[in-house]
Amino acid sequence: MFEDKNIAKTSLEDLGEFGLIEQIAQGFQPKQNSTIKGIGDDAAVLDYKTEKTVVSSEIFVEGIHFRWDYMPLRHLGYKVAMATVSDIIAMNATPKQLLVNIALSNRFTVEAVDEIYNGIKYACDKLELDLVGGDTSSSVTGLTLSLTAIGSAPEENLVYRTGAQQNDLIVVSGDLGGAFLGLQVLEREAQVTKINPNNKPDFENYTYLIERQLKPEARRDVLQILKELEVKPSSMIDISDGLASELIHLSKHSGFGIQIYEEKIPLDPSVIRTAEEFSINPITCALNGGEDYELLFTIAQQDFEKIKGNPHFSVIGFVGEKGSENYLITKGNQSKVPLVAQGWTANES
Ligand code: ADP
Ligand code: MG
C-alpha cells in the first residue's frame, strides 16, 4: 500500500506545467449539464438555471493535514476530494464540479502527481463530479492541495447550521471514531517501520479503521435516503472535526442547548476493540477524533417514525432550551458532562 518503488520517475521539469495540466485534463471529461466550459480556458463556465449555487473550499497542507509516508498519494487525492464535497452535501445540495489547486516541490514526480489525480478521478467518477479547473505551482517544500467544490440545490432544499428548534432530535449517520483510530494504527506502524525497515505491517484486524482514515466516503447517499423518507433536516453539518465540536456549532448557530446520550453514540465493534488496545475511551474518539465525514443533523420529533430503526441513522439526543448548556449524559444516566470542542477526558480509561 506504500509507494511503489518500481514505477518510472519523470521529473516535473521534463513535462512542464502546461504538459502536466494537459495530461491531467485528459482523464476528466465533463459530464454534468451545468458544466458549459471545463478545463482549458481562463475560467470555467457553469449554468445552474433556477437552482442556487453552493460553493466550498478546503486546504490540505503536508505535515499539518496529512503525511504521505502512510497516506498513499492515490488515497490522498480521493480523500481531499471527498472531504471537500462533504461540505456541499451538508447543505443538502448536490456537488457537481471541483477545482484543484496544487503546489508541489521538485521532489514530486509526474507519476506522483498522476497518483494524486487518479484518486481525485476515482472520487469524481463515483460522485459524478466534473473537474473544471484549478491552478498549478511549484513550492519550496512539500505538497499543498486546495480544492473548491461547487454544487446546486433548489433554494427550498438548502439546510443551514442555524435551523435547529427546541425538542428536535439529533441524528447522526453511520458510525464515529473509526478514522481517528485508523490514523493511530497507521502512525504506530510507521513508527515501527522507522526503527525496523523490514517491518511488514499487519493491518488485518484494522481494515475497517484504516479504510475510514484513508478512504472516507462523503455521504451523498444519505441525502437520497432522507429524500425518499420525506425528511428534511432542520439543521445539518458534516462531521469533519469530531462530534463534539460539530454539536457545538449547531448549538451556537441556533442558540439552543444540546443534550446527547453516551450510549446512543454509534460505534463500530472494531472502534471499541481498538480504542481499548490504545487505552483510549472510544467515546473520546467519536467526540474529538474527526475525519469521519458522517452527517450530523436535527429533525422535528414528528419525523422520528420515518427514521426509526433505519440502519443508517442513530438518534443520539435532542435539542434543549434556548441558551441551555450542551452536555453528554453518561451511560445509565450517571452524570452530565459538559460538551467541549476538544479534550473531553472524563471516564477516560
Ligand atoms: P492561467 O495562467 O490563466 O492560470 P493555467 O495555464 O494555469 O491558466 O490553466 C489553464 C487551464 O487549466 C485552466 O482551465 C485551469 O483551470 C486548468 N488547470 C490549471 N491547473 C490545474 C490543476 N492543477 N488541476 C485542474 N485544472 C487545472
Ligand atoms: Mg494558472
Coordinates of C-alpha atoms and ligand atoms in Angstrom, one line a residue:
M1 CA 0.0 0.0 0.0
F2 CA 3.0 2.3 0.3
E3 CA 4.7 4.0 -2.7
D4 CA 5.7 1.6 -5.5
K5 CA 9.4 1.9 -5.9
N6 CA 9.4 0.3 -9.3
I7 CA 7.4 2.7 -11.4
A8 CA 9.1 5.2 -13.7
K9 CA 10.1 8.6 -12.4
T10 CA 9.6 11.5 -14.7
S11 CA 10.6 14.9 -13.3
L12 CA 8.1 17.7 -13.4
E13 CA 10.5 19.8 -15.3
D14 CA 10.6 17.3 -18.2
L15 CA 6.9 17.6 -18.7
G16 CA 6.5 21.3 -17.8
E17 CA 3.4 23.0 -16.3
F18 CA 1.4 23.1 -19.5
G19 CA 2.2 19.5 -20.3
L20 CA 1.2 18.4 -16.8
I21 CA -2.2 20.3 -17.0
E22 CA -2.9 18.7 -20.4
Q23 CA -2.1 15.3 -19.1
I24 CA -4.3 15.9 -16.0
A25 CA -7.2 17.2 -18.1
Q26 CA -7.2 14.2 -20.5
G27 CA -8.7 11.9 -17.8
F28 CA -11.5 14.3 -17.0
Q29 CA -14.3 14.8 -19.5
P30 CA -17.2 17.0 -18.2
K31 CA -20.5 15.1 -17.8
Q32 CA -22.7 17.5 -15.9
N33 CA -25.3 19.5 -17.9
S34 CA -24.4 22.5 -15.7
T35 CA -20.8 22.5 -17.0
I36 CA -20.7 24.8 -20.0
K37 CA -16.9 25.0 -20.1
G38 CA -14.5 22.9 -18.2
I39 CA -10.6 22.9 -18.1
G40 CA -8.9 24.7 -20.9
D41 CA -9.9 28.4 -20.9
D42 CA -9.1 31.2 -18.5
A43 CA -12.1 30.2 -16.4
A44 CA -14.8 27.5 -16.2
V45 CA -18.4 28.5 -17.1
L46 CA -21.3 26.9 -15.2
D47 CA -25.1 27.3 -15.5
Y48 CA -27.4 26.3 -12.7
K49 CA -30.5 27.8 -14.2
T50 CA -33.2 28.0 -11.4
E51 CA -31.1 26.4 -8.7
K52 CA -28.9 28.1 -6.1
T53 CA -25.1 27.7 -6.4
V54 CA -23.3 26.2 -3.3
V55 CA -19.5 26.7 -3.1
S56 CA -17.0 25.5 -0.5
S57 CA -13.1 25.2 -0.3
E58 CA -10.7 23.1 1.8
I59 CA -6.9 23.3 2.1
F60 CA -4.6 20.4 2.9
V61 CA -1.1 21.1 3.8
E62 CA 1.6 18.4 4.1
G63 CA 2.7 18.0 7.7
I64 CA -0.4 19.7 9.0
H65 CA -3.3 17.7 7.5
F66 CA -1.5 14.7 6.1
R67 CA 1.8 12.8 6.0
W68 CA 2.3 10.8 2.9
D69 CA 4.6 8.2 4.5
Y70 CA 1.5 6.4 5.4
M71 CA -1.0 8.2 3.2
P72 CA -0.6 6.7 -0.3
L73 CA -1.0 9.6 -2.9
R74 CA -4.0 8.0 -4.6
H75 CA -5.7 7.8 -1.3
L76 CA -4.8 11.4 -0.6
G77 CA -6.4 12.6 -3.8
Y78 CA -9.5 10.6 -3.1
K79 CA -9.7 11.8 0.5
V80 CA -9.3 15.5 -0.3
A81 CA -12.0 15.4 -2.9
M82 CA -14.4 13.6 -0.6
A83 CA -13.6 15.9 2.3
T84 CA -14.3 19.0 0.1
V85 CA -17.6 17.8 -1.4
S86 CA -18.8 16.7 2.1
D87 CA -19.4 20.4 2.9
I88 CA -21.7 20.8 -0.1
I89 CA -23.6 17.7 0.9
A90 CA -24.0 19.1 4.4
M91 CA -26.0 21.9 2.8
N92 CA -28.4 19.3 1.4
A93 CA -27.0 20.2 -2.1
T94 CA -25.6 18.1 -4.9
P95 CA -21.9 18.5 -5.6
K96 CA -21.3 18.8 -9.3
Q97 CA -17.9 20.5 -10.0
L98 CA -14.4 20.5 -8.5
L99 CA -11.4 22.8 -8.8
V100 CA -8.0 21.6 -7.7
N101 CA -5.1 23.9 -6.8
I102 CA -1.8 22.1 -6.3
A103 CA 1.6 23.3 -5.2
L104 CA 4.5 20.8 -5.4
S105 CA 8.1 20.8 -4.5
N106 CA 10.6 19.3 -7.1
R107 CA 10.8 16.0 -5.1
F108 CA 7.5 15.1 -6.7
T109 CA 7.5 13.3 -10.0
V110 CA 4.9 13.3 -12.8
E111 CA 4.0 9.8 -11.7
A112 CA 3.3 11.0 -8.1
V113 CA 1.0 13.8 -9.5
D114 CA -0.7 11.2 -11.6
E115 CA -1.3 9.1 -8.5
I116 CA -3.0 12.1 -6.7
Y117 CA -5.2 12.8 -9.7
N118 CA -6.1 9.1 -10.0
G119 CA -7.5 9.3 -6.6
I120 CA -9.3 12.5 -7.4
K121 CA -10.7 10.9 -10.5
Y122 CA -11.9 7.9 -8.6
A123 CA -13.9 10.2 -6.3
C124 CA -15.1 12.3 -9.3
D125 CA -16.3 9.1 -11.1
K126 CA -18.1 7.8 -8.0
L127 CA -19.9 11.1 -7.3
E128 CA -20.3 12.2 -11.0
L129 CA -18.2 15.3 -10.4
D130 CA -16.6 17.4 -13.2
L131 CA -13.1 18.6 -12.6
V132 CA -13.4 22.1 -14.2
G133 CA -10.2 23.8 -13.3
G134 CA -7.5 24.7 -10.8
D135 CA -4.0 26.1 -10.7
T136 CA -0.6 24.6 -10.5
S137 CA 2.5 25.9 -8.8
S138 CA 5.9 24.8 -7.6
S139 CA 6.6 25.1 -3.8
V140 CA 9.8 25.3 -1.8
T141 CA 8.9 22.4 0.4
G142 CA 6.2 19.8 0.4
L143 CA 2.8 19.5 -1.1
T144 CA -0.3 21.7 -0.6
L145 CA -3.6 20.9 -2.2
S146 CA -6.6 23.3 -2.1
L147 CA -9.9 22.2 -3.6
T148 CA -13.1 24.0 -4.3
A149 CA -16.4 22.1 -4.7
I150 CA -19.4 23.6 -6.4
G151 CA -22.9 22.2 -6.3
S152 CA -26.5 23.2 -6.5
A153 CA -29.9 22.8 -4.9
P154 CA -33.4 24.3 -5.2
E155 CA -33.5 27.1 -2.7
E156 CA -36.1 25.4 -0.5
N157 CA -33.9 22.3 -0.1
L158 CA -30.9 24.1 1.4
V159 CA -30.3 23.2 5.1
Y160 CA -28.2 25.6 7.2
R161 CA -26.5 25.2 10.6
T162 CA -28.9 27.7 12.1
G163 CA -32.2 25.8 11.8
A164 CA -32.4 23.6 14.9
Q165 CA -35.5 24.1 17.0
Q166 CA -36.3 23.2 20.7
N167 CA -37.2 19.5 21.1
D168 CA -35.8 18.5 17.7
L169 CA -34.0 15.1 17.6
I170 CA -30.3 14.9 17.0
V171 CA -29.3 12.3 14.4
V172 CA -26.0 11.0 13.1
S173 CA -25.3 8.8 10.1
G174 CA -23.0 5.8 10.1
D175 CA -20.6 5.3 13.0
L176 CA -17.9 7.5 14.5
G177 CA -14.3 7.4 15.8
G178 CA -13.1 5.0 13.1
A179 CA -11.0 7.5 11.1
F180 CA -9.1 8.7 14.2
L181 CA -8.3 5.1 15.3
G182 CA -7.2 4.2 11.7
L183 CA -4.7 7.1 12.0
Q184 CA -3.4 5.8 15.3
V185 CA -2.9 2.3 13.8
L186 CA -1.1 3.8 10.7
E187 CA 1.1 6.0 12.9
R188 CA 2.1 3.2 15.2
E189 CA 3.1 1.0 12.2
A190 CA 5.0 4.0 10.7
Q191 CA 7.0 4.3 13.9
V192 CA 7.8 0.6 14.0
T193 CA 8.9 0.7 10.3
K194 CA 11.2 3.6 11.1
I195 CA 13.0 1.5 13.7
N196 CA 12.8 -1.7 11.7
P197 CA 12.6 -1.1 7.9
N198 CA 11.8 -4.8 7.4
N199 CA 8.6 -4.5 9.4
K200 CA 5.7 -5.9 7.5
P201 CA 2.7 -4.1 8.8
D202 CA -0.2 -6.5 9.6
F203 CA -3.4 -4.5 9.2
E204 CA -5.8 -7.5 9.1
N205 CA -7.6 -6.6 12.3
Y206 CA -7.9 -2.9 11.4
T207 CA -9.1 -2.9 7.8
Y208 CA -12.3 -1.0 8.6
L209 CA -10.5 1.6 10.6
I210 CA -7.8 2.1 8.0
E211 CA -10.4 2.4 5.3
R212 CA -12.2 5.1 7.3
Q213 CA -8.9 7.0 7.6
L214 CA -7.6 6.5 4.0
K215 CA -10.8 6.2 2.0
P216 CA -13.6 8.2 3.7
E217 CA -16.9 8.5 1.9
A218 CA -18.9 11.7 1.6
R219 CA -22.4 10.7 2.5
R220 CA -24.3 11.8 -0.6
D221 CA -26.4 8.7 -0.3
V222 CA -27.8 10.0 3.0
L223 CA -29.4 12.9 1.2
Q224 CA -31.1 10.5 -1.2
I225 CA -32.3 8.3 1.8
L226 CA -33.7 11.3 3.6
K227 CA -35.5 12.5 0.4
E228 CA -37.1 9.1 0.0
L229 CA -38.2 9.1 3.6
E230 CA -39.6 12.7 3.1
V231 CA -37.5 14.0 6.0
K232 CA -35.9 17.4 5.6
P233 CA -33.4 18.2 8.5
S234 CA -33.9 21.5 10.3
S235 CA -30.1 21.9 10.5
M236 CA -27.1 19.9 9.3
I237 CA -23.3 19.8 9.4
D238 CA -20.7 17.2 8.3
I239 CA -18.5 15.7 11.0
S240 CA -15.0 16.6 10.0
D241 CA -13.6 17.7 13.3
G242 CA -15.3 15.3 15.8
L243 CA -18.9 15.1 17.0
A244 CA -18.4 17.4 20.0
S245 CA -17.2 20.4 18.0
E246 CA -19.9 19.9 15.3
L247 CA -22.6 19.7 18.0
I248 CA -21.3 23.0 19.5
H249 CA -21.5 24.6 16.0
L250 CA -25.2 23.5 15.7
S251 CA -25.9 24.8 19.2
K252 CA -24.1 28.2 18.6
H253 CA -25.7 28.8 15.3
S254 CA -29.3 28.0 16.5
G255 CA -28.9 29.4 20.1
F256 CA -30.3 26.2 21.6
G257 CA -28.5 23.9 24.0
I258 CA -27.9 20.3 23.0
Q259 CA -28.1 17.1 25.1
I260 CA -26.7 13.8 23.9
Y261 CA -26.5 10.3 25.4
E262 CA -23.2 8.4 25.6
E263 CA -24.9 5.1 25.0
K264 CA -26.6 6.3 21.8
I265 CA -23.3 7.3 20.0
P266 CA -22.8 4.8 17.2
L267 CA -19.5 2.9 17.4
D268 CA -18.3 0.0 15.2
P269 CA -17.1 -3.0 17.3
S270 CA -13.6 -2.5 15.8
V271 CA -13.6 1.0 17.2
I272 CA -14.4 -0.3 20.7
R273 CA -11.8 -3.1 20.5
T274 CA -9.0 -0.9 19.1
A275 CA -9.7 2.0 21.4
E276 CA -9.2 -0.4 24.3
E277 CA -5.9 -1.6 22.8
F278 CA -4.7 2.1 22.7
S279 CA -6.2 2.7 26.2
I280 CA -8.5 5.5 24.9
N281 CA -12.2 5.8 25.6
P282 CA -14.0 5.0 22.3
I283 CA -16.4 7.8 23.1
T284 CA -13.5 10.2 23.1
C285 CA -12.6 9.0 19.6
A286 CA -16.1 9.8 18.4
L287 CA -16.3 13.1 20.2
N288 CA -12.9 14.5 19.4
G289 CA -11.4 12.3 16.7
G290 CA -12.7 13.8 13.5
E291 CA -12.4 12.9 9.8
D292 CA -15.4 10.5 9.8
Y293 CA -17.3 12.7 7.3
E294 CA -20.6 11.4 8.5
L295 CA -23.6 13.8 8.7
L296 CA -25.0 15.3 11.9
F297 CA -28.5 16.8 11.6
T298 CA -31.6 17.7 13.6
I299 CA -35.1 16.6 12.7
A300 CA -38.6 17.5 14.0
Q301 CA -39.9 15.0 16.6
Q302 CA -42.8 14.1 14.3
D303 CA -40.3 12.7 11.8
F304 CA -39.0 10.2 14.3
E305 CA -41.3 7.4 13.0
K306 CA -39.8 7.8 9.5
I307 CA -36.2 7.2 10.5
K308 CA -36.8 4.8 13.5
G309 CA -34.9 1.6 13.1
N310 CA -33.2 2.8 9.9
P311 CA -29.7 1.2 10.0
H312 CA -28.1 4.3 8.5
F313 CA -29.2 6.6 11.4
S314 CA -28.8 6.9 15.2
V315 CA -30.8 9.3 17.2
I316 CA -28.3 10.4 19.8
G317 CA -30.1 13.2 21.7
F318 CA -32.3 16.2 21.5
V319 CA -32.3 20.0 21.3
G320 CA -32.9 21.6 24.7
E321 CA -34.0 25.1 25.7
K322 CA -32.7 28.3 24.3
G323 CA -29.3 29.2 25.8
S324 CA -29.1 26.0 27.8
E325 CA -25.8 24.1 28.3
N326 CA -24.5 21.5 25.9
Y327 CA -23.9 18.2 27.6
L328 CA -23.4 14.5 27.3
I329 CA -25.3 12.2 29.7
T330 CA -23.1 9.3 30.5
K331 CA -24.1 5.6 30.4
G332 CA -27.1 4.7 32.6
N333 CA -27.9 8.4 33.3
Q334 CA -24.9 8.5 35.7
S335 CA -23.8 12.1 35.2
K336 CA -23.9 15.1 32.9
V337 CA -20.6 16.1 31.3
P338 CA -20.4 19.5 29.6
L339 CA -19.5 19.1 25.9
V340 CA -16.3 20.9 24.9
A341 CA -14.8 21.0 21.5
Q342 CA -11.5 19.3 22.5
G343 CA -10.0 17.4 25.4
W344 CA -13.1 15.8 26.9
T345 CA -11.4 13.3 29.2
A346 CA -14.0 12.2 31.8
N347 CA -14.2 8.4 32.1
E348 CA -11.0 8.0 30.1
S349 CA -9.7 4.6 30.8
Ligands
ADP1 P1 -3.8 30.7 -16.0 O1 -2.4 31.0 -16.4 O2 -4.8 31.5 -16.6 O3 -3.9 30.5 -14.6 P2 -3.4 27.9 -16.4 O4 -2.4 27.5 -17.5 O5 -2.9 27.8 -15.0 O6 -4.0 29.3 -16.8 O7 -4.6 26.9 -16.6 C1 -5.2 26.5 -17.8 C2 -6.4 25.6 -17.6 O8 -6.0 24.5 -16.8 C3 -7.5 26.4 -16.8 O9 -8.7 25.9 -17.2 C4 -7.2 25.9 -15.4 O10 -8.4 25.9 -14.6 C5 -6.7 24.5 -15.6 N1 -5.8 24.0 -14.5 C6 -4.6 24.5 -14.2 N2 -4.1 23.8 -13.2 C7 -4.9 22.8 -12.9 C8 -4.9 21.7 -11.9 N3 -3.9 21.6 -11.1 N4 -6.0 20.9 -11.9 C9 -7.0 21.1 -12.8 N5 -7.1 22.0 -13.7 C10 -6.0 22.9 -13.8
MG2 MG -2.9 29.1 -13.5

